[in-house]
Structure formats: structure tokens, C-alpha cells
PDB file of C-alpha atoms and ligand atoms in Angstrom:
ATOM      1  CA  UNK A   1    -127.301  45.249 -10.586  1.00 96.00           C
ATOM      2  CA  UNK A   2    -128.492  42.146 -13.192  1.00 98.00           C
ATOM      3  CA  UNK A   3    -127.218  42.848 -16.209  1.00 98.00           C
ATOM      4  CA  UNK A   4    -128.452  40.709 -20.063  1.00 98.00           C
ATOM      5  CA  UNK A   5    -127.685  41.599 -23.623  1.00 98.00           C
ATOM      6  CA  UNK A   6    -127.950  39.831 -26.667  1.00 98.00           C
ATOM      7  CA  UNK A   7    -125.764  38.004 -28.992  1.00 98.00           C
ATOM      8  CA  UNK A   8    -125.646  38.609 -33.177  1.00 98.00           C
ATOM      9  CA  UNK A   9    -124.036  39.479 -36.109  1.00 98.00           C
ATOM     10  CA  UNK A  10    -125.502  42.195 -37.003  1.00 97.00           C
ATOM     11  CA  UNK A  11    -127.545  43.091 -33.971  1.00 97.00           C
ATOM     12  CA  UNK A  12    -127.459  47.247 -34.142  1.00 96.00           C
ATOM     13  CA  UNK A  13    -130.651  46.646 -35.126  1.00 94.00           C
ATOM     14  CA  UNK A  14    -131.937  44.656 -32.287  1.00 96.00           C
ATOM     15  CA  UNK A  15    -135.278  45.375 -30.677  1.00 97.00           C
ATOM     16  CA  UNK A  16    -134.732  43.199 -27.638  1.00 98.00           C
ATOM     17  CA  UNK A  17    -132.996  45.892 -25.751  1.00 98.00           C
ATOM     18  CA  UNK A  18    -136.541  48.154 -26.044  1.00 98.00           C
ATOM     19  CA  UNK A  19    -138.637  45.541 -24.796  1.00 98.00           C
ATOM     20  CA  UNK A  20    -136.092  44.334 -22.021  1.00 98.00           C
ATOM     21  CA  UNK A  21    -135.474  47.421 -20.655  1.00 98.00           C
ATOM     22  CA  UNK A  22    -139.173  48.362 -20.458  1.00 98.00           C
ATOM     23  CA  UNK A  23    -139.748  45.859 -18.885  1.00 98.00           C
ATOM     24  CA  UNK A  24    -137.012  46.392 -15.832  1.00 98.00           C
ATOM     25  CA  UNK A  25    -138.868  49.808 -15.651  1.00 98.00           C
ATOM     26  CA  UNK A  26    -142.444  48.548 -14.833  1.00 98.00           C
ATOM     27  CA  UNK A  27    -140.622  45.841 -12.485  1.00 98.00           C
ATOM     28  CA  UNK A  28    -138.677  48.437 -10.785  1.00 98.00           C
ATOM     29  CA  UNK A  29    -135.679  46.421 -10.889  1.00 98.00           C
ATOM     30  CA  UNK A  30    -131.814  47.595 -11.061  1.00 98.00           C
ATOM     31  CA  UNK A  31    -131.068  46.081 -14.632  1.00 98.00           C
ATOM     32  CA  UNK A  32    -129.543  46.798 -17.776  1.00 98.00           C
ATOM     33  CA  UNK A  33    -129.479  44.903 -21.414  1.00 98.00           C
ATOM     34  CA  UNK A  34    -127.029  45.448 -23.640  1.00 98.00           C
ATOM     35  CA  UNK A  35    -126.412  44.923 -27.616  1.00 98.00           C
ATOM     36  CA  UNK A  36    -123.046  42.551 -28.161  1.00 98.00           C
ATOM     37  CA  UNK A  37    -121.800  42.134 -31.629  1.00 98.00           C
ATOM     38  CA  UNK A  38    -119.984  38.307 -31.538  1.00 98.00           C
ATOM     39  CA  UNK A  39    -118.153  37.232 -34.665  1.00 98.00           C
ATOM     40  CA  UNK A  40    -119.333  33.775 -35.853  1.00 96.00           C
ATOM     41  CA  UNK A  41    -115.987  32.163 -34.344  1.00 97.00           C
ATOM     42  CA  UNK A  42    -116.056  34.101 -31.193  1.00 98.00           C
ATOM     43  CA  UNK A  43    -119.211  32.703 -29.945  1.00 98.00           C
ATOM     44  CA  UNK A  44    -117.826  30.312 -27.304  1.00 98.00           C
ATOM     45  CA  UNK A  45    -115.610  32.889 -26.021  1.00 98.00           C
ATOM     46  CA  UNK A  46    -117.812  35.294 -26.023  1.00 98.00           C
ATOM     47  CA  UNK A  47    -119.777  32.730 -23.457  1.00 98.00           C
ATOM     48  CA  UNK A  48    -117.071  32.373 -21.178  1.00 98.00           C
ATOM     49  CA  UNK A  49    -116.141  36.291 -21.530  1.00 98.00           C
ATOM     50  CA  UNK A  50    -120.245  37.305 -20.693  1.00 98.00           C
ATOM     51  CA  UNK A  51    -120.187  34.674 -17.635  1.00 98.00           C
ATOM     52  CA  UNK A  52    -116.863  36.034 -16.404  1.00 98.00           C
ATOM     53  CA  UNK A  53    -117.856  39.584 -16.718  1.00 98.00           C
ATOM     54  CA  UNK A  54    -120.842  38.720 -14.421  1.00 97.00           C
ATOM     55  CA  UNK A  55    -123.415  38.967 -17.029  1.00 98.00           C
ATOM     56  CA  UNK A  56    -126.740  36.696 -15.691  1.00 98.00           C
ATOM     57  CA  UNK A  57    -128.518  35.933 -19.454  1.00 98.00           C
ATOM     58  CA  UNK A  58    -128.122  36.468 -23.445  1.00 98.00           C
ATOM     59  CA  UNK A  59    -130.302  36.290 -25.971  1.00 98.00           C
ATOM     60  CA  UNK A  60    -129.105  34.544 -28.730  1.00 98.00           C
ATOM     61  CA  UNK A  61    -129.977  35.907 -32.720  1.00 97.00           C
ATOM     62  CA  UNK A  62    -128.638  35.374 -36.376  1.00 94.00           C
ATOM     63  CA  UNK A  63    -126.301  33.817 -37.221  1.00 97.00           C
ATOM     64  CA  UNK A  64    -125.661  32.104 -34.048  1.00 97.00           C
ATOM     65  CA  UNK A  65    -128.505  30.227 -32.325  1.00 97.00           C
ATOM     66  CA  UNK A  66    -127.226  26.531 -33.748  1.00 96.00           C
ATOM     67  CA  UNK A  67    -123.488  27.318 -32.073  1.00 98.00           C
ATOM     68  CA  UNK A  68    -125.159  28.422 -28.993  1.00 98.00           C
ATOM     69  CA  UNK A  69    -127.180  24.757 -28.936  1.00 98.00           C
ATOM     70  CA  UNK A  70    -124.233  23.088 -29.524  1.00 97.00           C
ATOM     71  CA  UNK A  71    -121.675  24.612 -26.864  1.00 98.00           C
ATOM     72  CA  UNK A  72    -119.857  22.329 -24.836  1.00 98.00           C
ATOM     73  CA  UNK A  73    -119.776  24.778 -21.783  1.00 98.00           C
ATOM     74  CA  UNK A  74    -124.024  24.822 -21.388  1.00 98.00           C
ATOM     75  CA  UNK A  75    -126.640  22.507 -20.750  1.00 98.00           C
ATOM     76  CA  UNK A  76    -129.398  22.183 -22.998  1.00 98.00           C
ATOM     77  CA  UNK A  77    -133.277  22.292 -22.417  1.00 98.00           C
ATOM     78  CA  UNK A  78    -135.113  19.322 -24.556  1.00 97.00           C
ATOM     79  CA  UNK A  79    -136.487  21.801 -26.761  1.00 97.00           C
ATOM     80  CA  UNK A  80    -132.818  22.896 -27.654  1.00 98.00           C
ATOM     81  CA  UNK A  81    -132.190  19.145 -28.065  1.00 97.00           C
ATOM     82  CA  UNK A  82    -134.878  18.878 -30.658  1.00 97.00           C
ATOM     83  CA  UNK A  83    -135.094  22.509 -32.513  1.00 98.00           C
ATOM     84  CA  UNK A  84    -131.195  22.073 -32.764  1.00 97.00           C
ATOM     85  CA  UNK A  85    -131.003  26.053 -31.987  1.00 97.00           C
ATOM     86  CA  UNK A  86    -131.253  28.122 -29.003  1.00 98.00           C
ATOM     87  CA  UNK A  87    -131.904  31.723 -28.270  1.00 98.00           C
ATOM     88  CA  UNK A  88    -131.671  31.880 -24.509  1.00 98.00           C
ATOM     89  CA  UNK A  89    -129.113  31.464 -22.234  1.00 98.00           C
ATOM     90  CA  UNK A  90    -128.782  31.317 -18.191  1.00 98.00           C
ATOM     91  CA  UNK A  91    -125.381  31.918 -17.797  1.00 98.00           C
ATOM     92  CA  UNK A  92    -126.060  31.487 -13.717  1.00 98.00           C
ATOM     93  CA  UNK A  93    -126.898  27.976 -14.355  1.00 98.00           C
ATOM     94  CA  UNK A  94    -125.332  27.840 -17.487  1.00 98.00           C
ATOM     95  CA  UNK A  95    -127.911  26.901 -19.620  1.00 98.00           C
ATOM     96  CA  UNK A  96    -129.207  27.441 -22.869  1.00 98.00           C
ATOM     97  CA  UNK A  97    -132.950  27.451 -23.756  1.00 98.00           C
ATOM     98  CA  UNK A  98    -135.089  27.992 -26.673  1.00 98.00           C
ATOM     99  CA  UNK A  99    -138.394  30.481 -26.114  1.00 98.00           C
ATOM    100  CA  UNK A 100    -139.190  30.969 -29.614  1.00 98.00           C
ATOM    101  CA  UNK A 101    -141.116  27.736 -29.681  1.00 98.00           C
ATOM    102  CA  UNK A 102    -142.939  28.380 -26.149  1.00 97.00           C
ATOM    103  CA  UNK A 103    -143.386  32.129 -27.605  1.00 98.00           C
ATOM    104  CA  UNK A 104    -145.016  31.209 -30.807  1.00 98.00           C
ATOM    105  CA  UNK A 105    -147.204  28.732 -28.808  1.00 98.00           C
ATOM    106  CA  UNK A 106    -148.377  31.557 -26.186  1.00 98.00           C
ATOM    107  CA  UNK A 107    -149.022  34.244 -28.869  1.00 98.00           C
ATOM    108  CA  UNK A 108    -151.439  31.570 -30.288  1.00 98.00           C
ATOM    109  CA  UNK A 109    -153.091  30.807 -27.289  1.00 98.00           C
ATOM    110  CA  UNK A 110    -153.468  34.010 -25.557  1.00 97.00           C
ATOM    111  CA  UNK A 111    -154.892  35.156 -28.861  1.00 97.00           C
ATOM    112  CA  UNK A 112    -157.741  32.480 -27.862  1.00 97.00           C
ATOM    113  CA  UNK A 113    -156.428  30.068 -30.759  1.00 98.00           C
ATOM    114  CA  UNK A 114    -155.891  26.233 -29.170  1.00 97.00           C
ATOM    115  CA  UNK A 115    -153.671  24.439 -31.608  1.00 98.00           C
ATOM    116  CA  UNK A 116    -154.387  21.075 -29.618  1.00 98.00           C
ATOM    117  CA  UNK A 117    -155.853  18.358 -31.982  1.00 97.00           C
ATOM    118  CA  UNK A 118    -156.006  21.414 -34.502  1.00 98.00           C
ATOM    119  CA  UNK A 119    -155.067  21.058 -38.718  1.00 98.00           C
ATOM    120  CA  UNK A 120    -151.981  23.539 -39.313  1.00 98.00           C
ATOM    121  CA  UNK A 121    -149.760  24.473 -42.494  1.00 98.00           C
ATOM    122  CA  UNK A 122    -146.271  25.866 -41.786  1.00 98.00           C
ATOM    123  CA  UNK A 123    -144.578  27.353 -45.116  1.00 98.00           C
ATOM    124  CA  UNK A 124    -140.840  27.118 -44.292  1.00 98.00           C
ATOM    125  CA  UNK A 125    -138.470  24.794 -43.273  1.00 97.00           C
ATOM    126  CA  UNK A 126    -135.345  27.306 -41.814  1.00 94.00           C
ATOM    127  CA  UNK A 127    -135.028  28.318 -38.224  1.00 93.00           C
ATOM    128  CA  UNK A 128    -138.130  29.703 -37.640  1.00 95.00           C
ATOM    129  CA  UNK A 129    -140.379  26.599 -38.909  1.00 97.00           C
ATOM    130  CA  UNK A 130    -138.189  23.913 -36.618  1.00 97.00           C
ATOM    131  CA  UNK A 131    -139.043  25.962 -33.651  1.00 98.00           C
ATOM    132  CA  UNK A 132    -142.911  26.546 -34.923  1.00 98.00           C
ATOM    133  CA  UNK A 133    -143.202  22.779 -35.909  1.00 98.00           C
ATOM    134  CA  UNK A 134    -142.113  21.553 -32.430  1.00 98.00           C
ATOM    135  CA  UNK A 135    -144.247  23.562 -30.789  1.00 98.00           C
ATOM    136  CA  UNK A 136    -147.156  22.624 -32.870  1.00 98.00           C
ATOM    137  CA  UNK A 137    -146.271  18.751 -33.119  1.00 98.00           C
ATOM    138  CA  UNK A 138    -145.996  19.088 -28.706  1.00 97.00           C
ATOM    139  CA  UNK A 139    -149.313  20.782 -28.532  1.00 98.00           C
ATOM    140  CA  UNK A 140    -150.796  17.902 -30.541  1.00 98.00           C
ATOM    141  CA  UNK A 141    -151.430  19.642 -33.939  1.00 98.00           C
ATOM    142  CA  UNK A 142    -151.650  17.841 -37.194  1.00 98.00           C
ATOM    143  CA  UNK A 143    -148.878  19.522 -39.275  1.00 98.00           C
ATOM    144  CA  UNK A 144    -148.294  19.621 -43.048  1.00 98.00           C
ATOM    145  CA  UNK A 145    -144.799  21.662 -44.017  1.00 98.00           C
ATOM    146  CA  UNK A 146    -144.655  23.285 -47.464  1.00 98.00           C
ATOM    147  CA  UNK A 147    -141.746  24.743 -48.358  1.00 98.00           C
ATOM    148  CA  UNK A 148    -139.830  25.735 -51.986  1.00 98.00           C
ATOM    149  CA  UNK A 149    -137.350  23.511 -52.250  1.00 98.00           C
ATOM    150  CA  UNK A 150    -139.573  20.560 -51.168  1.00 98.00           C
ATOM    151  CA  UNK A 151    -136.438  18.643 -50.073  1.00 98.00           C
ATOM    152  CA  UNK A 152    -135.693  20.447 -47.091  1.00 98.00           C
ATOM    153  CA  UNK A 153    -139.684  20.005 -45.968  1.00 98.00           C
ATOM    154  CA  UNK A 154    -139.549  16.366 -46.455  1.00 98.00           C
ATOM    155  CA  UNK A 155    -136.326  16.387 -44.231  1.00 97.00           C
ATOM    156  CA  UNK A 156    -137.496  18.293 -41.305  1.00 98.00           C
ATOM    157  CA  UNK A 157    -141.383  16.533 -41.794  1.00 98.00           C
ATOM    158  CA  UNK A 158    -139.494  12.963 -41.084  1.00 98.00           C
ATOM    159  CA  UNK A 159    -137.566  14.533 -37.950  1.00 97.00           C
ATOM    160  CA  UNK A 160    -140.814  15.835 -36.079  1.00 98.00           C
ATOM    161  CA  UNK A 161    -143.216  13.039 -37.711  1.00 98.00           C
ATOM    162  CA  UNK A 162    -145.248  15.281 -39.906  1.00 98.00           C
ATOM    163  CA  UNK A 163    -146.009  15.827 -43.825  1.00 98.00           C
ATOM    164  CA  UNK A 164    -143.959  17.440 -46.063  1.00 98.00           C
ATOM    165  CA  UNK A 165    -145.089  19.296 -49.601  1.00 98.00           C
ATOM    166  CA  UNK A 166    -143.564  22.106 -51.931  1.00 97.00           C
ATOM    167  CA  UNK A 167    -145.327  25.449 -51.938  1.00 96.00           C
ATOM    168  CA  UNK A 168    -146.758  24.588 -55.039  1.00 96.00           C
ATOM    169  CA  UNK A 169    -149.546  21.880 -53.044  1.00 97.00           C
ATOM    170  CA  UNK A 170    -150.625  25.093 -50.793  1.00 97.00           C
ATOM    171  CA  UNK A 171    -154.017  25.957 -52.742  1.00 96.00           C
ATOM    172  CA  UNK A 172    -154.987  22.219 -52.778  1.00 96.00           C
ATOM    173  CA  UNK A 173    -154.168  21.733 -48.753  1.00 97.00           C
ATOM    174  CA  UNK A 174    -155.469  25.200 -47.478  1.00 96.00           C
ATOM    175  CA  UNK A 175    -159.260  24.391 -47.743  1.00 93.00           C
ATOM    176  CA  UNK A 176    -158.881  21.678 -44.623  1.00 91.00           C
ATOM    177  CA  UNK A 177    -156.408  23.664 -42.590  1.00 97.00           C
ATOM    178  CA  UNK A 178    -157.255  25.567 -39.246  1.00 97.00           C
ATOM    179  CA  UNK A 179    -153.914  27.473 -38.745  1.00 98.00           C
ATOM    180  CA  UNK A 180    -151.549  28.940 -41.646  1.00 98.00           C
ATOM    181  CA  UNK A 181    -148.509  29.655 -40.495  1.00 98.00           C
ATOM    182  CA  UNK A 182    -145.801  31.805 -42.800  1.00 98.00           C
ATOM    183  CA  UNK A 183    -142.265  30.668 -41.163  1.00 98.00           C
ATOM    184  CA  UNK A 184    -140.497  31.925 -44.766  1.00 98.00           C
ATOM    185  CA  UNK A 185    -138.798  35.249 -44.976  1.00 97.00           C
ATOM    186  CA  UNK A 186    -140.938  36.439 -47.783  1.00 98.00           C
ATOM    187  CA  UNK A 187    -142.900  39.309 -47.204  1.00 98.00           C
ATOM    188  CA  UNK A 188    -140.252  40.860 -44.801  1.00 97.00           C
ATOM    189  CA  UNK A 189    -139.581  44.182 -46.222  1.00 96.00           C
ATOM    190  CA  UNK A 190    -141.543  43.831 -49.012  1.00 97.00           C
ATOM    191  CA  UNK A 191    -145.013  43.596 -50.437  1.00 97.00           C
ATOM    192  CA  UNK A 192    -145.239  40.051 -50.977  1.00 98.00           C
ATOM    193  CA  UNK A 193    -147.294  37.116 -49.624  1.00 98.00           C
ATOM    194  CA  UNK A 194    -145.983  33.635 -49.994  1.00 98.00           C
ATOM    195  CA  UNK A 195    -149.689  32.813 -50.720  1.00 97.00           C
ATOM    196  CA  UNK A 196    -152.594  33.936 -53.562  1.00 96.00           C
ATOM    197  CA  UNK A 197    -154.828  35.712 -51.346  1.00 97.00           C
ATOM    198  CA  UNK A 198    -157.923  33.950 -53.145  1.00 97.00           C
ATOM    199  CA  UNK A 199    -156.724  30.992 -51.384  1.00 96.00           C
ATOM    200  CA  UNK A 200    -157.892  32.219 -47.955  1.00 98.00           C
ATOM    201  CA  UNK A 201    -160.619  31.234 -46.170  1.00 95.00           C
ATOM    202  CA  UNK A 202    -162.564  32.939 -43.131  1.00 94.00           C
ATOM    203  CA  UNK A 203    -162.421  29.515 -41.459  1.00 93.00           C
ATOM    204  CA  UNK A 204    -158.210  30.124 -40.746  1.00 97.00           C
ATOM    205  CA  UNK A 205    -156.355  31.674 -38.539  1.00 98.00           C
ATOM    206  CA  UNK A 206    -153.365  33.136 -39.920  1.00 98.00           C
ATOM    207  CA  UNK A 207    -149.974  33.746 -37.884  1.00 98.00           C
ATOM    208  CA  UNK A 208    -147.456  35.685 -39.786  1.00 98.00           C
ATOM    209  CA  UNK A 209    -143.250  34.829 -38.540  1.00 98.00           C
ATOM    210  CA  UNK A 210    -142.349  38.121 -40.372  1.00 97.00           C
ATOM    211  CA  UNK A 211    -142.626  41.311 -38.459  1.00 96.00           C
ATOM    212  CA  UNK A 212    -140.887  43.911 -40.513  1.00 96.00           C
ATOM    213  CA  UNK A 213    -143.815  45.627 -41.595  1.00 96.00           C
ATOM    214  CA  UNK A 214    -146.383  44.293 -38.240  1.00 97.00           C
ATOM    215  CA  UNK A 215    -149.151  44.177 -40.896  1.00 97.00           C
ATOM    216  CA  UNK A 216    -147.752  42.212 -43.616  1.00 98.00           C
ATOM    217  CA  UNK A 217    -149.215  41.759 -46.870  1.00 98.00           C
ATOM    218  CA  UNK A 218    -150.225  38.040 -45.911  1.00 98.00           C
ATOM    219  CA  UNK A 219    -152.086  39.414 -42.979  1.00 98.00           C
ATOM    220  CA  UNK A 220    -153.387  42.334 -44.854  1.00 98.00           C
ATOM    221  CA  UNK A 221    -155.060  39.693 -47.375  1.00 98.00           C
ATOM    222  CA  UNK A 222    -156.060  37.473 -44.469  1.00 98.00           C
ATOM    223  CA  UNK A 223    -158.071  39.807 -42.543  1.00 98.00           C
ATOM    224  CA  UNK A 224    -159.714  41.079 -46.236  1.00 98.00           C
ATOM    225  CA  UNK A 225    -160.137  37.282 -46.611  1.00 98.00           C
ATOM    226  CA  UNK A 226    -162.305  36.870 -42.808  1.00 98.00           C
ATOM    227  CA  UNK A 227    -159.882  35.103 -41.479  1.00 98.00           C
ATOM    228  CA  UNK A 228    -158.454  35.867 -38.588  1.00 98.00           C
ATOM    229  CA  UNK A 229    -154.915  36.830 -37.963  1.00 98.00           C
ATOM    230  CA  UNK A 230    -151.368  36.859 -35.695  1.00 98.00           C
ATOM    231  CA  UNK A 231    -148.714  38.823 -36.446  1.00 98.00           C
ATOM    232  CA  UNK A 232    -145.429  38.033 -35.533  1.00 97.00           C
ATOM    233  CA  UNK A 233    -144.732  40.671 -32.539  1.00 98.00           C
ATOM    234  CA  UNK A 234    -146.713  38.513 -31.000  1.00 98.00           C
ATOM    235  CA  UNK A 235    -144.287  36.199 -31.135  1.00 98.00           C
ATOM    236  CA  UNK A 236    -141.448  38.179 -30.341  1.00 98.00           C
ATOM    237  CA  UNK A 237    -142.838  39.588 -27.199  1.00 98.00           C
ATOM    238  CA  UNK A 238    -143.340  36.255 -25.925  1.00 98.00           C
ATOM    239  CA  UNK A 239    -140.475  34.677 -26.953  1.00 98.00           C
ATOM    240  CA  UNK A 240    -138.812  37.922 -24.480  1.00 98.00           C
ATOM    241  CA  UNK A 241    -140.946  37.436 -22.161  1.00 98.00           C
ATOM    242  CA  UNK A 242    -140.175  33.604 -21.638  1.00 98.00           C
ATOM    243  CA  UNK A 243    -136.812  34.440 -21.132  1.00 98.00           C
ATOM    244  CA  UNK A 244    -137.212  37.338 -18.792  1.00 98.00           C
ATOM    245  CA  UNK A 245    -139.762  34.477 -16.969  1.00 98.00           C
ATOM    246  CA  UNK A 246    -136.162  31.789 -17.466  1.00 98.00           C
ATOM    247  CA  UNK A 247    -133.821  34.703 -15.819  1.00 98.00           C
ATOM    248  CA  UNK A 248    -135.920  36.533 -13.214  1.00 98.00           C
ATOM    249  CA  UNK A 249    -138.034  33.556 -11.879  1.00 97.00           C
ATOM    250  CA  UNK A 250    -141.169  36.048 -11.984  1.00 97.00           C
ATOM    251  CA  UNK A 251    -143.846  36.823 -14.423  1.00 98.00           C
ATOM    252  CA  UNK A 252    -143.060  39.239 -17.201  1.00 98.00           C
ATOM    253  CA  UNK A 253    -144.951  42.686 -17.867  1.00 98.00           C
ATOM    254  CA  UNK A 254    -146.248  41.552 -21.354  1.00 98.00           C
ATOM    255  CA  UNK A 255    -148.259  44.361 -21.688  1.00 98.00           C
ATOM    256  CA  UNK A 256    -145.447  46.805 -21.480  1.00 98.00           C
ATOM    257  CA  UNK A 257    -143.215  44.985 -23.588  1.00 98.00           C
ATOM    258  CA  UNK A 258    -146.221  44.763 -26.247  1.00 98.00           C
ATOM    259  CA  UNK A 259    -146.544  48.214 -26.257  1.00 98.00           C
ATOM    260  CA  UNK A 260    -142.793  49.006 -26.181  1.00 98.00           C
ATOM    261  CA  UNK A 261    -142.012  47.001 -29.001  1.00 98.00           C
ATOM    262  CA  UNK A 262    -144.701  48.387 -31.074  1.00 97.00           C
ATOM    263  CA  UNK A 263    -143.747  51.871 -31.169  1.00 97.00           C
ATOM    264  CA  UNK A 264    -140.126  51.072 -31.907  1.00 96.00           C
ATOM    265  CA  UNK A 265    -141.268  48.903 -34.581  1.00 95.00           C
ATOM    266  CA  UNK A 266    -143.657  51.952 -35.737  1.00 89.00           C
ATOM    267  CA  UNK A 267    -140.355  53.936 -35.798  1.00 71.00           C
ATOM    268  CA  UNK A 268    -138.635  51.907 -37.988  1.00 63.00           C
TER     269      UNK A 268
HETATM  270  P1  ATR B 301    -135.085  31.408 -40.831  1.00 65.52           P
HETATM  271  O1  ATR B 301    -134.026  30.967 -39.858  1.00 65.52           O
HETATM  272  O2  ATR B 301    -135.567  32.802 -40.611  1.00 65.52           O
HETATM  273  O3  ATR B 301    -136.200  30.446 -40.925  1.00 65.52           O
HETATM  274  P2  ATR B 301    -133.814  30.391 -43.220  1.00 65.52           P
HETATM  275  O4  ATR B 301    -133.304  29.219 -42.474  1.00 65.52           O
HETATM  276  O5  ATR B 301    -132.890  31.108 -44.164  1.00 65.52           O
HETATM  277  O6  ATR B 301    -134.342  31.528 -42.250  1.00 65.52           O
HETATM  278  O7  ATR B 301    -135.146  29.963 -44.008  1.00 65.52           O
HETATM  279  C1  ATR B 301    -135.800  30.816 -44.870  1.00 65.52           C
HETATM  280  C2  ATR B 301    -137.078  30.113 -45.347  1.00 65.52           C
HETATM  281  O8  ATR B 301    -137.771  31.015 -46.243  1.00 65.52           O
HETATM  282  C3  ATR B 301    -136.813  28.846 -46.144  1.00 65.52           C
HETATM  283  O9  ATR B 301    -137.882  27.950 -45.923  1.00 65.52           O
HETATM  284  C4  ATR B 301    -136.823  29.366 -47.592  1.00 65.52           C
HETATM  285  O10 ATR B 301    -137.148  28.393 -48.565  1.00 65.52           O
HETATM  286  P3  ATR B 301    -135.974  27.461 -49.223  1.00 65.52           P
HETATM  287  O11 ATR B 301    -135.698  26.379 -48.200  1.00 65.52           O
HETATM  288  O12 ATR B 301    -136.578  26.946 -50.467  1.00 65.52           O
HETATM  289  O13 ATR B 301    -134.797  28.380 -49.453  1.00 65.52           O
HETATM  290  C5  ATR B 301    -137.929  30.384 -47.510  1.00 65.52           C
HETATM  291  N1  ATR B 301    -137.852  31.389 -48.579  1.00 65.52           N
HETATM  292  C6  ATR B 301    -136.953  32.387 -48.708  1.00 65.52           C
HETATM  293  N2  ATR B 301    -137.216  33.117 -49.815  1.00 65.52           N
HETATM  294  C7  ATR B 301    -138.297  32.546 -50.415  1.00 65.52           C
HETATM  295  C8  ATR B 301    -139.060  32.833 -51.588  1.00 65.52           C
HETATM  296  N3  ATR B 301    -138.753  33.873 -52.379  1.00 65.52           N
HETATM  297  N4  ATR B 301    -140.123  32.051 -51.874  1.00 65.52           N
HETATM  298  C9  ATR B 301    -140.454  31.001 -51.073  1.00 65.52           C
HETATM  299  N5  ATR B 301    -139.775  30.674 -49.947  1.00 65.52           N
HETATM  300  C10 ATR B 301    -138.706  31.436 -49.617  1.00 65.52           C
END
């Protein structure tokens, strides 16, 4: 029997589990994925402990994908070396991995959106935008990062060779952009877009990080807007299915992971 989990504090509320195990179902293989709560200064141990327990893969969530990237027991895939944060690891080969870039990049793509050579505007300059900004800046995109306190944009734009701006140059940069990307937290949980909606334009594509509602209010103005939209289950179905593809060495069911993820988010 394989057997994966995932690594957080707090990660009750994990929805990894639901799209794992659906997954093993539609592969018909003997596996099981499992919820582990690691403190923030138990994270190496709780490496070595998951390894030694025969465990074959984590995922890795809040708080501790930059401790994971930095662990002297695993080797690190070059986008790990460059987001500075990973939330995969193959504890067989112990190695750590980060999908969320590759999983952003796929939702884009098999949503028939090709970022190559493309003009894109990433609010955000946390987690979330590091991994979308690599995967943007290796798929040849012309990036601009906007973000609140416009220090932190100007410091991740110089690391990944890109423009920075605060949120407050959005209406005057939107007009020229193909690809708006919200990489912020706001709108999770709350009726909020980090963006006027009379800013949109039926020209952009709009991807939306936040998935807590699926239809945010971002998206909600986008579509009203003509523009077409992503929402970020997209991007968490892909970033699970990268590492199922990392662990198993086979293609993952995306379809049934989709679909299982959906209605568990539609329970929430
Ligand atoms: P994550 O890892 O999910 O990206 P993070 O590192 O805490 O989380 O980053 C949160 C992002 O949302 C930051 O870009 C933050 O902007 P600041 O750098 O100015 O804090 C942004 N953010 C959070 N609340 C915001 C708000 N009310 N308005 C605009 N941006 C906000």
C-alpha cells in the first residue's frame, strides 16, 4: 500500500485529501492520503518521522513551504531553488518540488490561454505571486507586479527581471495587459475585488489565486466585464495533479479530481 498526506498548520481544513483519494479510486490503486498537523519547529522531524514510517510523498501547505525548500535532508528541483518554497515532496528520492508554478501554468493553458510572448499583471507579491511570476517569466511572458506595499513588488520584480508598481498604477496598466492575475488574498471569504470592475476589459483573461468562494467577486465582474476568466481550482487541481504525476510516474485523472474538488468546495 502507497501511502501520502499533507503537511500544515492548520490543515483540518485541507482539500487535498478529497482530490487525492479520488483520484486512487479511478486509478484503482491501493493508496491512502492522510491530513498531518506539523508544528512550525517540527517540520524537519516530521520529514525524517514520514520517511521512516514508510510514507512515499507530502504535500507541503501554510505555514511551511519555505522550511520545506530549505531542508538540509532533500534535494531541491530548480523551481524550488528560485520560488524559495516548495509544496511537494518525494520522500523515495527525497526530494522536494514545487507544482504550484507548473499548476498555475497548466490551468492557463489547458484553458486554451498561451502566456508565451503574452502582456500579464500579477497583483501580489507573497507566496502565491513568486510561484505565478516564475512560471510566467519561464513561459516568456512580459510581467508587471503590483502590489500594496510597492516595496515588496519592486523586490521580487528585480529577482525574476520584471516591473514592479503599487496597486494604485493598476487602472493606468490594465488597458495593455492580456492576463490579470489576482495572487493577493483579497476577495477570499469576502466580497471584495482587489480591482474597480470598470477597469476590465473583454480583451483579458482573468485568473483568480483565491478559491474560497470558486466564483469570486473579481471573476464575477470579469465575466460581466467580457473578459474571460480562471478560477483558482484550476489551479489547485493541477498543482495535485503534478504531484500525483511526481509520485506515481503516470498521468493523473484530472477530470475526477476537478470534479471531486468542486463538490467539496460546494460543501463548504
Ligand atoms: P500568499 O502566500 O498567499 O501569497 P502572503 O505572502 O501573506 O500570502 O501575501 C498576501 C498578499 O496579499 C500580499 O501581496 C499582500 O499585500 P502586502 O504585501 O501589501 O501585504 C496582499 N494583500 C493582503 N491583503 C490585502 C489588501 N487588503 N489589499 C491589497 N493587498 C492585500
Amino acid at each position: 500500500m502507497e501511502l501520502y498526506g499533507i503537511f500544515g498548520d492548520p490543515v483540518a481544513h485541507s482539500l487535498s485529501p478529497v482530490m487525492h483519494e479520488a483520484a486512487y479510486e479511478e486509478l484503482d490503486v491501493d493508496a491512502d492520503y492522510a491530513r498531518f498537523h506539523v508544528r512550525e519547529d517540527r517540520v524537519e522531524d516530521a520529514i525524517h518521522g514520514a520517511t521512516a514510517l514508510g510514507v512515499d510523498g507530502v504535500n507541503v501547505t501554510v505555514p511551511h513551504k519555505q522550511a520545506v525548500a530549505r531542508s538540509p535532508s532533500l534535494d531541491r528541483s530548480p523551481e524550488v531553488d528560485a520560488i524559495g518554497a516548495a509544496n511537494t515532496v518525494d520522500l523515495n528520492e527525497m526530494k522536494c518540488y514545487n507544482t504550484d508554478a507548473a499548476g498555475f501554468g497548466r490551468a492557463l493553458r489547458e484553458d486554451g490561454f498561451d502566456p508565451t510572448g503574452c502582456d500579464a499583471l500579477v497583483l501580489g507579491a507573497g507566496g502565491a505571486a513568486r510561484a505565478i511570476v516564475y512560471e510566467l517569466v519561464e513561459s516568456g511572458a512580459s510581467v508587471t507586479v503590483a502590489n500594496r506595499t510597492v516595496e515588496r513588488a519592486e523586490l521580487l520584480a528585480e529577482e525574476f527581471d520584471v516591473s514592479g508598481a503599487g496597486l494604485e498604477e493598476v487602472p493606468g496598466l490594465i488597458s495593455g495587459v492580456d492576463l490579470l492575475v489576482n495572487a493577493t488574498s483579497v476577495g477570499m471569504k469576502e466580497d471584495r475585488s482587489p480591482v474597480d470592475a470598470d477597469v476590465l476589459h473583454d480583451g483579458l483573461t482573468v485568473f483568480d489565486a483565491v478559491y474560497t468562494p470558486v466564483r469570486t467577486r473579481l471573476l464575477r465582474d470579469a465575466e460581466d466585464a467580457g473578459a474571460d476568466t480562471i478560477d483558482g481550482a484550476a489551479m489547485l487541481v493541477y498543482q495535485g495533479a503534478e504531484a500525483l504525476e511526481i509520485w506515481m510516474e503516470r498521468s493523473a485523472p484530472v477530470d475526477v479530481m476537478d470534479e471531486a474538488l468542486r463538490e467539496a468546495l460546494d460543501g463548504d
